[in-house]
PDB file of C-alpha atoms in Angstrom:
ATOM      1  CA  MET A   1     152.183 -35.981  15.182  1.00 41.00           C
ATOM      2  CA  SER A   2     150.229 -36.482  11.958  1.00 46.00           C
ATOM      3  CA  TRP A   3     148.757 -39.666  10.575  1.00 49.00           C
ATOM      4  CA  PRO A   4     148.560 -40.564   6.929  1.00 53.00           C
ATOM      5  CA  ILE A   5     144.895 -40.503   5.960  1.00 54.00           C
ATOM      6  CA  ASN A   6     143.580 -43.187   3.693  1.00 61.00           C
ATOM      7  CA  PRO A   7     140.734 -41.515   1.742  1.00 58.00           C
ATOM      8  CA  ARG A   8     139.007 -44.829   1.158  1.00 61.00           C
ATOM      9  CA  ILE A   9     138.776 -45.554   4.906  1.00 56.00           C
ATOM     10  CA  VAL A  10     137.449 -42.056   5.619  1.00 55.00           C
ATOM     11  CA  ALA A  11     134.828 -42.392   2.908  1.00 56.00           C
ATOM     12  CA  LEU A  12     133.713 -45.749   4.275  1.00 55.00           C
ATOM     13  CA  GLY A  13     133.570 -44.296   7.792  1.00 53.00           C
ATOM     14  CA  ILE A  14     131.302 -41.478   6.674  1.00 52.00           C
ATOM     15  CA  ILE A  15     129.030 -43.866   4.814  1.00 53.00           C
ATOM     16  CA  ALA A  16     128.821 -46.117   7.881  1.00 54.00           C
ATOM     17  CA  LEU A  17     127.925 -43.168  10.152  1.00 53.00           C
ATOM     18  CA  THR A  18     125.326 -41.867   7.714  1.00 60.00           C
ATOM     19  CA  THR A  19     123.753 -45.300   7.396  1.00 62.00           C
ATOM     20  CA  ALA A  20     123.540 -45.688  11.197  1.00 62.00           C
ATOM     21  CA  ALA A  21     121.971 -42.223  11.557  1.00 65.00           C
ATOM     22  CA  ASN A  22     119.452 -42.993   8.827  1.00 71.00           C
ATOM     23  CA  ALA A  23     118.556 -46.297  10.484  1.00 68.00           C
ATOM     24  CA  ALA A  24     118.040 -44.599  13.867  1.00 68.00           C
ATOM     25  CA  ALA A  25     115.856 -41.907  12.273  1.00 70.00           C
ATOM     26  CA  ALA A  26     113.814 -44.582  10.493  1.00 73.00           C
ATOM     27  CA  GLU A  27     113.330 -46.474  13.788  1.00 75.00           C
ATOM     28  CA  ARG A  28     112.205 -43.281  15.568  1.00 76.00           C
ATOM     29  CA  SER A  29     109.771 -42.545  12.759  1.00 81.00           C
ATOM     30  CA  ALA A  30     108.389 -46.110  12.842  1.00 86.00           C
ATOM     31  CA  LEU A  31     107.925 -45.913  16.624  1.00 91.00           C
ATOM     32  CA  SER A  32     106.262 -42.514  16.291  1.00 91.00           C
ATOM     33  CA  ASN A  33     103.773 -43.968  13.791  1.00 92.00           C
ATOM     34  CA  LEU A  34     103.015 -46.878  16.138  1.00 93.00           C
ATOM     35  CA  LEU A  35     102.412 -44.481  19.038  1.00 95.00           C
ATOM     36  CA  LYS A  36     100.038 -42.475  16.864  1.00 94.00           C
ATOM     37  CA  ALA A  37      98.188 -45.652  15.881  1.00 93.00           C
ATOM     38  CA  MET A  38      97.513 -46.248  19.583  1.00 94.00           C
ATOM     39  CA  ASN A  39      96.687 -42.592  20.217  1.00 94.00           C
ATOM     40  CA  LEU A  40      99.584 -42.331  22.651  1.00 96.00           C
ATOM     41  CA  SER A  41     101.089 -38.956  23.431  1.00 94.00           C
ATOM     42  CA  SER A  42     104.857 -38.863  22.977  1.00 94.00           C
ATOM     43  CA  TYR A  43     107.528 -36.967  24.941  1.00 92.00           C
ATOM     44  CA  SER A  44     110.333 -34.666  24.024  1.00 80.00           C
ATOM     45  CA  SER A  45     113.651 -36.385  24.655  1.00 68.00           C
ATOM     46  CA  THR A  46     114.467 -34.175  27.647  1.00 77.00           C
ATOM     47  CA  LEU A  47     111.732 -35.362  30.020  1.00 87.00           C
ATOM     48  CA  GLN A  48     112.761 -38.114  32.415  1.00 92.00           C
ATOM     49  CA  PRO A  49     110.142 -39.956  34.466  1.00 97.00           C
ATOM     50  CA  PRO A  50     110.320 -39.262  38.217  1.00 97.00           C
ATOM     51  CA  GLU A  51     112.085 -41.882  40.308  1.00 97.00           C
ATOM     52  CA  PHE A  52     109.809 -43.799  42.663  1.00 98.00           C
ATOM     53  CA  SER A  53     110.004 -46.699  45.029  1.00 97.00           C
ATOM     54  CA  GLY A  54     107.237 -48.575  46.744  1.00 97.00           C
ATOM     55  CA  VAL A  55     106.042 -51.878  48.076  1.00 98.00           C
ATOM     56  CA  THR A  56     103.490 -54.185  46.492  1.00 98.00           C
ATOM     57  CA  ALA A  57     100.545 -55.612  48.378  1.00 94.00           C
ATOM     58  CA  ALA A  58     102.541 -58.857  48.415  1.00 92.00           C
ATOM     59  CA  GLY A  59     105.472 -57.119  50.152  1.00 96.00           C
ATOM     60  CA  GLN A  60     107.807 -56.897  47.135  1.00 96.00           C
ATOM     61  CA  LYS A  61     109.934 -53.747  46.828  1.00 98.00           C
ATOM     62  CA  VAL A  62     109.786 -52.056  43.426  1.00 98.00           C
ATOM     63  CA  SER A  63     111.657 -48.985  42.250  1.00 98.00           C
ATOM     64  CA  LEU A  64     112.137 -47.363  38.872  1.00 98.00           C
ATOM     65  CA  ALA A  65     115.906 -47.389  39.455  1.00 97.00           C
ATOM     66  CA  GLY A  66     115.716 -51.152  39.978  1.00 97.00           C
ATOM     67  CA  LEU A  67     114.106 -51.554  36.555  1.00 97.00           C
ATOM     68  CA  ARG A  68     116.980 -49.931  34.676  1.00 93.00           C
ATOM     69  CA  GLY A  69     117.611 -51.527  31.326  1.00 96.00           C
ATOM     70  CA  ARG A  70     114.046 -52.786  30.999  1.00 98.00           C
ATOM     71  CA  VAL A  71     111.110 -51.370  29.092  1.00 98.00           C
ATOM     72  CA  VAL A  72     108.595 -50.257  31.732  1.00 98.00           C
ATOM     73  CA  LEU A  73     104.831 -50.100  31.300  1.00 98.00           C
ATOM     74  CA  LEU A  74     103.591 -48.136  34.304  1.00 98.00           C
ATOM     75  CA  ASN A  75      99.843 -48.191  34.820  1.00 98.00           C
ATOM     76  CA  PHE A  76      98.014 -46.099  37.438  1.00 98.00           C
ATOM     77  CA  TRP A  77      94.774 -47.734  38.534  1.00 98.00           C
ATOM     78  CA  ALA A  78      92.244 -48.282  41.304  1.00 98.00           C
ATOM     79  CA  ALA A  79      89.762 -51.063  42.054  1.00 98.00           C
ATOM     80  CA  TRP A  80      86.810 -48.685  41.723  1.00 97.00           C
ATOM     81  CA  CYS A  81      87.895 -47.650  38.199  1.00 97.00           C
ATOM     82  CA  LEU A  82      85.820 -49.600  35.650  1.00 97.00           C
ATOM     83  CA  GLU A  83      87.977 -48.688  32.664  1.00 97.00           C
ATOM     84  CA  CYS A  84      91.056 -49.871  34.564  1.00 98.00           C
ATOM     85  CA  ARG A  85      89.439 -53.270  35.060  1.00 98.00           C
ATOM     86  CA  SER A  86      89.069 -53.863  31.321  1.00 97.00           C
ATOM     87  CA  GLU A  87      92.748 -53.061  30.735  1.00 98.00           C
ATOM     88  CA  MET A  88      94.162 -55.355  33.409  1.00 98.00           C
ATOM     89  CA  PRO A  89      93.860 -58.709  31.540  1.00 98.00           C
ATOM     90  CA  MET A  90      95.632 -57.078  28.583  1.00 98.00           C
ATOM     91  CA  PHE A  91      98.503 -55.931  30.806  1.00 98.00           C
ATOM     92  CA  GLU A  92      98.720 -59.438  32.268  1.00 98.00           C
ATOM     93  CA  ARG A  93      98.994 -60.825  28.753  1.00 98.00           C
ATOM     94  CA  LEU A  94     101.788 -58.403  27.864  1.00 98.00           C
ATOM     95  CA  HIS A  95     103.541 -59.288  31.121  1.00 98.00           C
ATOM     96  CA  ARG A  96     103.406 -63.019  30.356  1.00 98.00           C
ATOM     97  CA  GLU A  97     104.389 -62.591  26.719  1.00 98.00           C
ATOM     98  CA  PHE A  98     107.236 -60.094  27.033  1.00 98.00           C
ATOM     99  CA  SER A  99     108.642 -60.091  30.578  1.00 98.00           C
ATOM    100  CA  LEU A 100     111.428 -62.538  29.693  1.00 98.00           C
ATOM    101  CA  GLN A 101     112.434 -60.253  26.832  1.00 98.00           C
ATOM    102  CA  GLY A 102     112.766 -57.294  29.192  1.00 98.00           C
ATOM    103  CA  LEU A 103     109.295 -55.794  29.711  1.00 98.00           C
ATOM    104  CA  ALA A 104     108.360 -54.778  33.258  1.00 98.00           C
ATOM    105  CA  VAL A 105     104.631 -54.218  33.713  1.00 98.00           C
ATOM    106  CA  VAL A 106     104.009 -52.364  36.971  1.00 98.00           C
ATOM    107  CA  GLY A 107     100.675 -51.217  38.382  1.00 98.00           C
ATOM    108  CA  ILE A 108     100.561 -48.254  40.745  1.00 98.00           C
ATOM    109  CA  ASN A 109      97.421 -48.362  42.836  1.00 98.00           C
ATOM    110  CA  VAL A 110      95.833 -45.130  43.991  1.00 95.00           C
ATOM    111  CA  ARG A 111      95.222 -44.845  47.741  1.00 96.00           C
ATOM    112  CA  GLU A 112      93.727 -48.287  48.402  1.00 97.00           C
ATOM    113  CA  GLY A 113      94.660 -50.835  51.034  1.00 96.00           C
ATOM    114  CA  PRO A 114      96.603 -54.101  50.596  1.00 97.00           C
ATOM    115  CA  SER A 115      93.553 -56.348  51.116  1.00 97.00           C
ATOM    116  CA  THR A 116      91.627 -54.566  48.335  1.00 97.00           C
ATOM    117  CA  ILE A 117      94.606 -54.882  46.008  1.00 98.00           C
ATOM    118  CA  ARG A 118      95.233 -58.563  46.821  1.00 97.00           C
ATOM    119  CA  GLN A 119      91.570 -59.441  46.258  1.00 98.00           C
ATOM    120  CA  TYR A 120      91.557 -57.538  42.954  1.00 98.00           C
ATOM    121  CA  ALA A 121      94.694 -59.372  41.782  1.00 98.00           C
ATOM    122  CA  ARG A 122      93.202 -62.752  42.738  1.00 98.00           C
ATOM    123  CA  GLU A 123      89.924 -61.987  40.974  1.00 98.00           C
ATOM    124  CA  LEU A 124      91.621 -60.977  37.715  1.00 98.00           C
ATOM    125  CA  GLY A 125      94.543 -63.418  37.920  1.00 98.00           C
ATOM    126  CA  LEU A 126      97.176 -60.669  37.907  1.00 98.00           C
ATOM    127  CA  THR A 127     100.770 -61.707  38.497  1.00 98.00           C
ATOM    128  CA  PHE A 128     102.681 -58.494  37.713  1.00 98.00           C
ATOM    129  CA  PRO A 129     103.614 -56.217  40.643  1.00 98.00           C
ATOM    130  CA  LEU A 130     100.922 -53.912  42.006  1.00 98.00           C
ATOM    131  CA  VAL A 131     102.608 -51.149  44.000  1.00 98.00           C
ATOM    132  CA  MET A 132     100.721 -49.396  46.790  1.00 98.00           C
ATOM    133  CA  ASP A 133     100.643 -45.596  46.887  1.00 97.00           C
ATOM    134  CA  PRO A 134      98.660 -44.883  50.067  1.00 96.00           C
ATOM    135  CA  GLU A 135      99.525 -41.169  50.221  1.00 96.00           C
ATOM    136  CA  GLY A 136      99.288 -40.632  46.469  1.00 96.00           C
ATOM    137  CA  THR A 137     102.875 -39.395  46.270  1.00 96.00           C
ATOM    138  CA  ILE A 138     103.780 -41.410  43.157  1.00 97.00           C
ATOM    139  CA  ASN A 139     100.539 -40.286  41.528  1.00 96.00           C
ATOM    140  CA  ALA A 140     101.348 -36.654  42.311  1.00 94.00           C
ATOM    141  CA  ALA A 141     104.924 -36.943  41.016  1.00 95.00           C
ATOM    142  CA  TYR A 142     103.610 -38.277  37.713  1.00 97.00           C
ATOM    143  CA  GLY A 143     100.799 -35.685  37.563  1.00 96.00           C
ATOM    144  CA  VAL A 144      98.069 -38.308  37.370  1.00 97.00           C
ATOM    145  CA  ILE A 145      94.615 -36.784  37.827  1.00 95.00           C
ATOM    146  CA  GLY A 146      92.469 -39.407  36.084  1.00 95.00           C
ATOM    147  CA  LEU A 147      92.427 -43.187  35.781  1.00 97.00           C
ATOM    148  CA  PRO A 148      93.594 -45.179  34.009  1.00 98.00           C
ATOM    149  CA  THR A 149      96.805 -43.399  33.039  1.00 98.00           C
ATOM    150  CA  THR A 150      99.683 -45.368  31.568  1.00 98.00           C
ATOM    151  CA  PHE A 151     103.309 -44.458  30.865  1.00 98.00           C
ATOM    152  CA  LEU A 152     105.827 -46.205  28.656  1.00 98.00           C
ATOM    153  CA  ILE A 153     109.501 -45.878  29.572  1.00 97.00           C
ATOM    154  CA  GLY A 154     112.348 -47.046  27.346  1.00 96.00           C
ATOM    155  CA  ARG A 155     115.292 -49.263  28.267  1.00 96.00           C
ATOM    156  CA  ASP A 156     117.417 -46.106  28.456  1.00 94.00           C
ATOM    157  CA  GLY A 157     115.058 -44.621  31.070  1.00 94.00           C
ATOM    158  CA  ARG A 158     113.506 -41.983  28.804  1.00 94.00           C
ATOM    159  CA  SER A 159     109.809 -41.212  28.804  1.00 96.00           C
ATOM    160  CA  VAL A 160     108.384 -42.613  25.592  1.00 96.00           C
ATOM    161  CA  ALA A 161     104.630 -42.210  25.720  1.00 97.00           C
ATOM    162  CA  LEU A 162     101.600 -41.429  27.819  1.00 97.00           C
ATOM    163  CA  ALA A 163      98.028 -42.704  27.611  1.00 97.00           C
ATOM    164  CA  VAL A 164      95.346 -40.853  29.522  1.00 97.00           C
ATOM    165  CA  GLY A 165      92.336 -43.154  29.524  1.00 97.00           C
ATOM    166  CA  PRO A 166      92.052 -46.768  28.382  1.00 97.00           C
ATOM    167  CA  ARG A 167      93.696 -48.216  25.270  1.00 97.00           C
ATOM    168  CA  ASP A 168      93.513 -51.536  23.454  1.00 97.00           C
ATOM    169  CA  TRP A 169      96.684 -53.082  24.838  1.00 98.00           C
ATOM    170  CA  ALA A 170      95.783 -56.417  23.193  1.00 97.00           C
ATOM    171  CA  SER A 171      95.955 -54.857  19.736  1.00 96.00           C
ATOM    172  CA  LYS A 172      98.641 -55.431  17.111  1.00 95.00           C
ATOM    173  CA  PRO A 173      99.902 -51.817  17.390  1.00 95.00           C
ATOM    174  CA  ALA A 174     100.307 -52.302  21.161  1.00 96.00           C
ATOM    175  CA  SER A 175     102.422 -55.425  20.673  1.00 97.00           C
ATOM    176  CA  ALA A 176     104.380 -53.653  17.950  1.00 96.00           C
ATOM    177  CA  VAL A 177     105.112 -50.692  20.259  1.00 97.00           C
ATOM    178  CA  ILE A 178     106.363 -53.003  23.008  1.00 98.00           C
ATOM    179  CA  GLN A 179     108.445 -55.029  20.564  1.00 97.00           C
ATOM    180  CA  ALA A 180     109.960 -51.879  19.048  1.00 96.00           C
ATOM    181  CA  LEU A 181     110.979 -50.671  22.515  1.00 97.00           C
ATOM    182  CA  LEU A 182     112.333 -54.089  23.482  1.00 97.00           C
ATOM    183  CA  ALA A 183     114.453 -54.073  20.312  1.00 96.00           C
ATOM    184  CA  GLU A 184     116.281 -50.945  21.474  1.00 94.00           C
ATOM    185  CA  PRO A 185     119.755 -51.540  22.908  1.00 92.00           C
ATOM    186  CA  THR A 186     120.111 -52.088  26.638  1.00 88.00           C
ATOM    187  CA  PRO A 187     122.270 -49.291  28.071  1.00 84.00           C
ATOM    188  CA  VAL A 188     125.540 -50.147  29.739  1.00 78.00           C
ATOM    189  CA  LYS A 189     125.206 -50.123  33.572  1.00 67.00           C
ATOM    190  CA  GLY A 190     125.805 -46.727  35.102  1.00 59.00           C
ATOM    191  CA  SER A 191     125.279 -44.880  31.812  1.00 54.00           C
ATOM    192  CA  ARG A 192     121.891 -43.479  32.832  1.00 49.00           C
TER     193      ARG A 192
ATOM    194  CA  MET B   1      89.512 -23.701  30.423  1.00 58.00           C
ATOM    195  CA  ALA B   2      85.979 -23.498  29.086  1.00 69.00           C
ATOM    196  CA  ASP B   3      86.353 -19.927  27.755  1.00 89.00           C
ATOM    197  CA  TYR B   4      89.685 -20.483  26.037  1.00 92.00           C
ATOM    198  CA  SER B   5      88.313 -19.499  22.609  1.00 93.00           C
ATOM    199  CA  LYS B   6      86.986 -16.189  24.007  1.00 95.00           C
ATOM    200  CA  PHE B   7      90.446 -15.297  25.274  1.00 95.00           C
ATOM    201  CA  GLU B   8      91.980 -16.434  22.014  1.00 94.00           C
ATOM    202  CA  SER B   9      89.641 -14.223  19.980  1.00 94.00           C
ATOM    203  CA  LEU B  10      90.710 -11.260  22.127  1.00 95.00           C
ATOM    204  CA  ASN B  11      94.360 -12.006  21.336  1.00 94.00           C
ATOM    205  CA  VAL B  12      95.154 -13.063  24.919  1.00 96.00           C
ATOM    206  CA  GLN B  13      97.957 -15.578  25.403  1.00 96.00           C
ATOM    207  CA  ILE B  14      97.135 -17.736  28.405  1.00 96.00           C
ATOM    208  CA  LEU B  15     100.056 -19.174  30.366  1.00 96.00           C
ATOM    209  CA  GLY B  16      99.779 -21.477  33.352  1.00 95.00           C
ATOM    210  CA  ILE B  17     102.588 -21.563  35.896  1.00 96.00           C
ATOM    211  CA  SER B  18     102.961 -23.930  38.818  1.00 95.00           C
ATOM    212  CA  SER B  19     105.476 -25.470  41.183  1.00 94.00           C
ATOM    213  CA  ASN B  20     105.143 -28.857  39.473  1.00 94.00           C
ATOM    214  CA  ILE B  21     107.893 -30.437  37.402  1.00 93.00           C
ATOM    215  CA  PRO B  22     107.456 -30.450  33.590  1.00 94.00           C
ATOM    216  CA  PHE B  23     106.843 -34.215  33.559  1.00 95.00           C
ATOM    217  CA  SER B  24     103.764 -34.000  35.768  1.00 95.00           C
ATOM    218  CA  GLN B  25     102.585 -30.869  33.956  1.00 96.00           C
ATOM    219  CA  LYS B  26     102.503 -32.800  30.676  1.00 95.00           C
ATOM    220  CA  THR B  27     100.316 -35.497  32.238  1.00 96.00           C
ATOM    221  CA  PHE B  28      98.056 -32.788  33.657  1.00 95.00           C
ATOM    222  CA  ALA B  29      97.836 -30.920  30.334  1.00 95.00           C
ATOM    223  CA  ASP B  30      97.138 -34.101  28.363  1.00 94.00           C
ATOM    224  CA  SER B  31      94.522 -35.200  30.889  1.00 94.00           C
ATOM    225  CA  LEU B  32      92.615 -31.928  30.514  1.00 93.00           C
ATOM    226  CA  LYS B  33      93.455 -31.429  26.821  1.00 93.00           C
ATOM    227  CA  LEU B  34      94.751 -27.942  27.536  1.00 94.00           C
ATOM    228  CA  HIS B  35      95.389 -25.682  24.545  1.00 93.00           C
ATOM    229  CA  TYR B  36      97.858 -23.377  26.276  1.00 95.00           C
ATOM    230  CA  PRO B  37     101.348 -23.935  27.689  1.00 95.00           C
ATOM    231  CA  LEU B  38     102.109 -24.794  31.294  1.00 96.00           C
ATOM    232  CA  LEU B  39     105.358 -23.418  32.693  1.00 96.00           C
ATOM    233  CA  SER B  40     107.254 -25.088  35.491  1.00 96.00           C
ATOM    234  CA  ASP B  41     108.657 -22.890  38.260  1.00 96.00           C
ATOM    235  CA  ALA B  42     110.286 -25.868  39.971  1.00 94.00           C
ATOM    236  CA  PRO B  43     112.404 -26.186  41.941  1.00 93.00           C
ATOM    237  CA  ASP B  44     113.180 -22.581  42.953  1.00 94.00           C
ATOM    238  CA  LEU B  45     109.663 -21.094  42.660  1.00 95.00           C
ATOM    239  CA  LYS B  46     111.265 -17.751  41.789  1.00 96.00           C
ATOM    240  CA  THR B  47     108.458 -16.442  39.591  1.00 95.00           C
ATOM    241  CA  ILE B  48     105.671 -17.514  41.927  1.00 94.00           C
ATOM    242  CA  ARG B  49     107.529 -15.865  44.808  1.00 94.00           C
ATOM    243  CA  ARG B  50     108.014 -12.630  42.858  1.00 94.00           C
ATOM    244  CA  TYR B  51     104.283 -12.509  42.165  1.00 93.00           C
ATOM    245  CA  GLY B  52     103.619 -13.086  45.874  1.00 89.00           C
ATOM    246  CA  GLY B  53     101.681 -16.245  45.092  1.00 87.00           C
ATOM    247  CA  LEU B  54     103.244 -18.889  47.343  1.00 88.00           C
ATOM    248  CA  ASN B  55     100.629 -20.812  49.256  1.00 87.00           C
ATOM    249  CA  PRO B  56     101.042 -20.655  53.075  1.00 84.00           C
ATOM    250  CA  GLN B  57      98.567 -23.521  53.464  1.00 81.00           C
ATOM    251  CA  TRP B  58     101.115 -25.805  51.737  1.00 76.00           C
ATOM    252  CA  ASP B  59     104.255 -24.569  53.522  1.00 79.00           C
ATOM    253  CA  MET B  60     104.963 -22.125  50.679  1.00 85.00           C
ATOM    254  CA  THR B  61     105.850 -25.020  48.359  1.00 85.00           C
ATOM    255  CA  THR B  62     103.056 -24.522  45.828  1.00 87.00           C
ATOM    256  CA  ALA B  63     101.320 -21.640  44.073  1.00 89.00           C
ATOM    257  CA  GLN B  64      98.022 -20.148  45.105  1.00 89.00           C
ATOM    258  CA  ARG B  65      95.372 -20.021  42.385  1.00 90.00           C
ATOM    259  CA  TRP B  66      95.883 -16.442  41.329  1.00 92.00           C
ATOM    260  CA  PHE B  67      95.338 -14.808  37.973  1.00 94.00           C
ATOM    261  CA  PHE B  68      97.288 -11.853  36.585  1.00 96.00           C
ATOM    262  CA  LEU B  69      96.458  -9.889  33.466  1.00 97.00           C
ATOM    263  CA  VAL B  70      99.485  -8.326  31.775  1.00 96.00           C
ATOM    264  CA  ASP B  71      99.042  -5.844  28.937  1.00 95.00           C
ATOM    265  CA  LEU B  72     101.081  -5.416  25.760  1.00 93.00           C
ATOM    266  CA  GLN B  73     103.496  -3.074  27.556  1.00 93.00           C
ATOM    267  CA  GLY B  74     104.163  -5.663  30.248  1.00 94.00           C
ATOM    268  CA  VAL B  75     102.153  -3.845  32.910  1.00 95.00           C
ATOM    269  CA  VAL B  76     100.006  -5.872  35.311  1.00 95.00           C
ATOM    270  CA  ARG B  77      96.476  -4.591  34.746  1.00 95.00           C
ATOM    271  CA  GLY B  78      94.513  -6.919  36.995  1.00 95.00           C
ATOM    272  CA  GLN B  79      94.781  -9.573  39.667  1.00 95.00           C
ATOM    273  CA  TRP B  80      92.209 -12.105  40.804  1.00 94.00           C
ATOM    274  CA  ARG B  81      92.357 -14.733  43.532  1.00 89.00           C
ATOM    275  CA  GLY B  82      90.516 -18.011  43.056  1.00 82.00           C
ATOM    276  CA  ALA B  83      88.878 -19.919  45.878  1.00 75.00           C
ATOM    277  CA  THR B  84      90.508 -23.269  46.546  1.00 66.00           C
ATOM    278  CA  ASN B  85      88.091 -25.783  45.092  1.00 72.00           C
ATOM    279  CA  GLU B  86      85.814 -23.793  42.839  1.00 79.00           C
ATOM    280  CA  VAL B  87      86.023 -23.017  39.152  1.00 82.00           C
ATOM    281  CA  PHE B  88      87.055 -19.394  38.847  1.00 86.00           C
ATOM    282  CA  PRO B  89      84.651 -17.496  36.566  1.00 89.00           C
ATOM    283  CA  SER B  90      86.297 -16.028  33.465  1.00 92.00           C
ATOM    284  CA  ASP B  91      83.878 -13.112  33.175  1.00 94.00           C
ATOM    285  CA  PRO B  92      85.763 -10.567  35.315  1.00 94.00           C
ATOM    286  CA  ILE B  93      89.011 -11.239  33.437  1.00 95.00           C
ATOM    287  CA  LEU B  94      87.303 -11.101  30.030  1.00 96.00           C
ATOM    288  CA  LYS B  95      85.656  -7.812  31.041  1.00 96.00           C
ATOM    289  CA  ALA B  96      89.045  -6.323  31.971  1.00 96.00           C
ATOM    290  CA  VAL B  97      90.567  -7.497  28.668  1.00 96.00           C
ATOM    291  CA  ARG B  98      87.719  -5.911  26.688  1.00 96.00           C
ATOM    292  CA  GLU B  99      88.134  -2.639  28.584  1.00 95.00           C
ATOM    293  CA  ILE B 100      91.845  -2.544  27.796  1.00 93.00           C
ATOM    294  CA  ALA B 101      91.166  -3.385  24.132  1.00 91.00           C
ATOM    295  CA  ALA B 102      88.521  -0.642  23.882  1.00 91.00           C
ATOM    296  CA  LYS B 103      90.995   2.021  25.055  1.00 86.00           C
ATOM    297  CA  ARG B 104      93.663   1.115  22.485  1.00 77.00           C
TER     298      ARG B 104
END
């Protein structure tokens, strides 16, 4: 069976596809520039972050699979790490500002006990989940060998960026990165 | 690697290979600002096994810290075994590279 082709419709279709591709390329380029402004290392599209699941010091279960569809800021830290301490209030601010829009800030502690983590959270007024990693298995899966180390994961579950060492997460580029990732479409359930 | 530039000036391509997945290797490489590629042998560990480098202390699931020097013809010209927690000195490997280069 053949269909009569209306050249005008085909031409419009091609223009629409080209425009969408150009817009996506422009968004990728804009995000890439923002990542560079924050000195964040980006990923090739093929690398997926390892799945993990754990429990916070408050007893809440957290898993990467459970955060599907959200932008995830995953920060590896420890109470003894001075540079981690300066980042924490900035993460709390991002959590309060963007969690309703779909940002999940998650801290992964490195081999410390629940009482240390709870005290640390109280001291700094942290309300985002702080997952315990007593055996260091999540740290090992992510290849973390120094603190702080922070990963950004997109709504579609792809690895977006990596920061080894502290960054200014209260800066305008930081907010712009988070907002750019939050503006990406939420994948349909089961598509990832 | 502290002596990376010495190897580079001798036209040696350094490759790291481990049992880790590429994701964790990127974190590792970025953390140490490595200038050379890391290759993942996960999950089958075929290459590490073929070089005899599986680590019995870790149930043969990781690589031992071994070094192999391969010449331009693809022949293994040297092998060194690093102690677990110490920095392996580059001098013996650099010496072997210079000897090979001198004979060409």
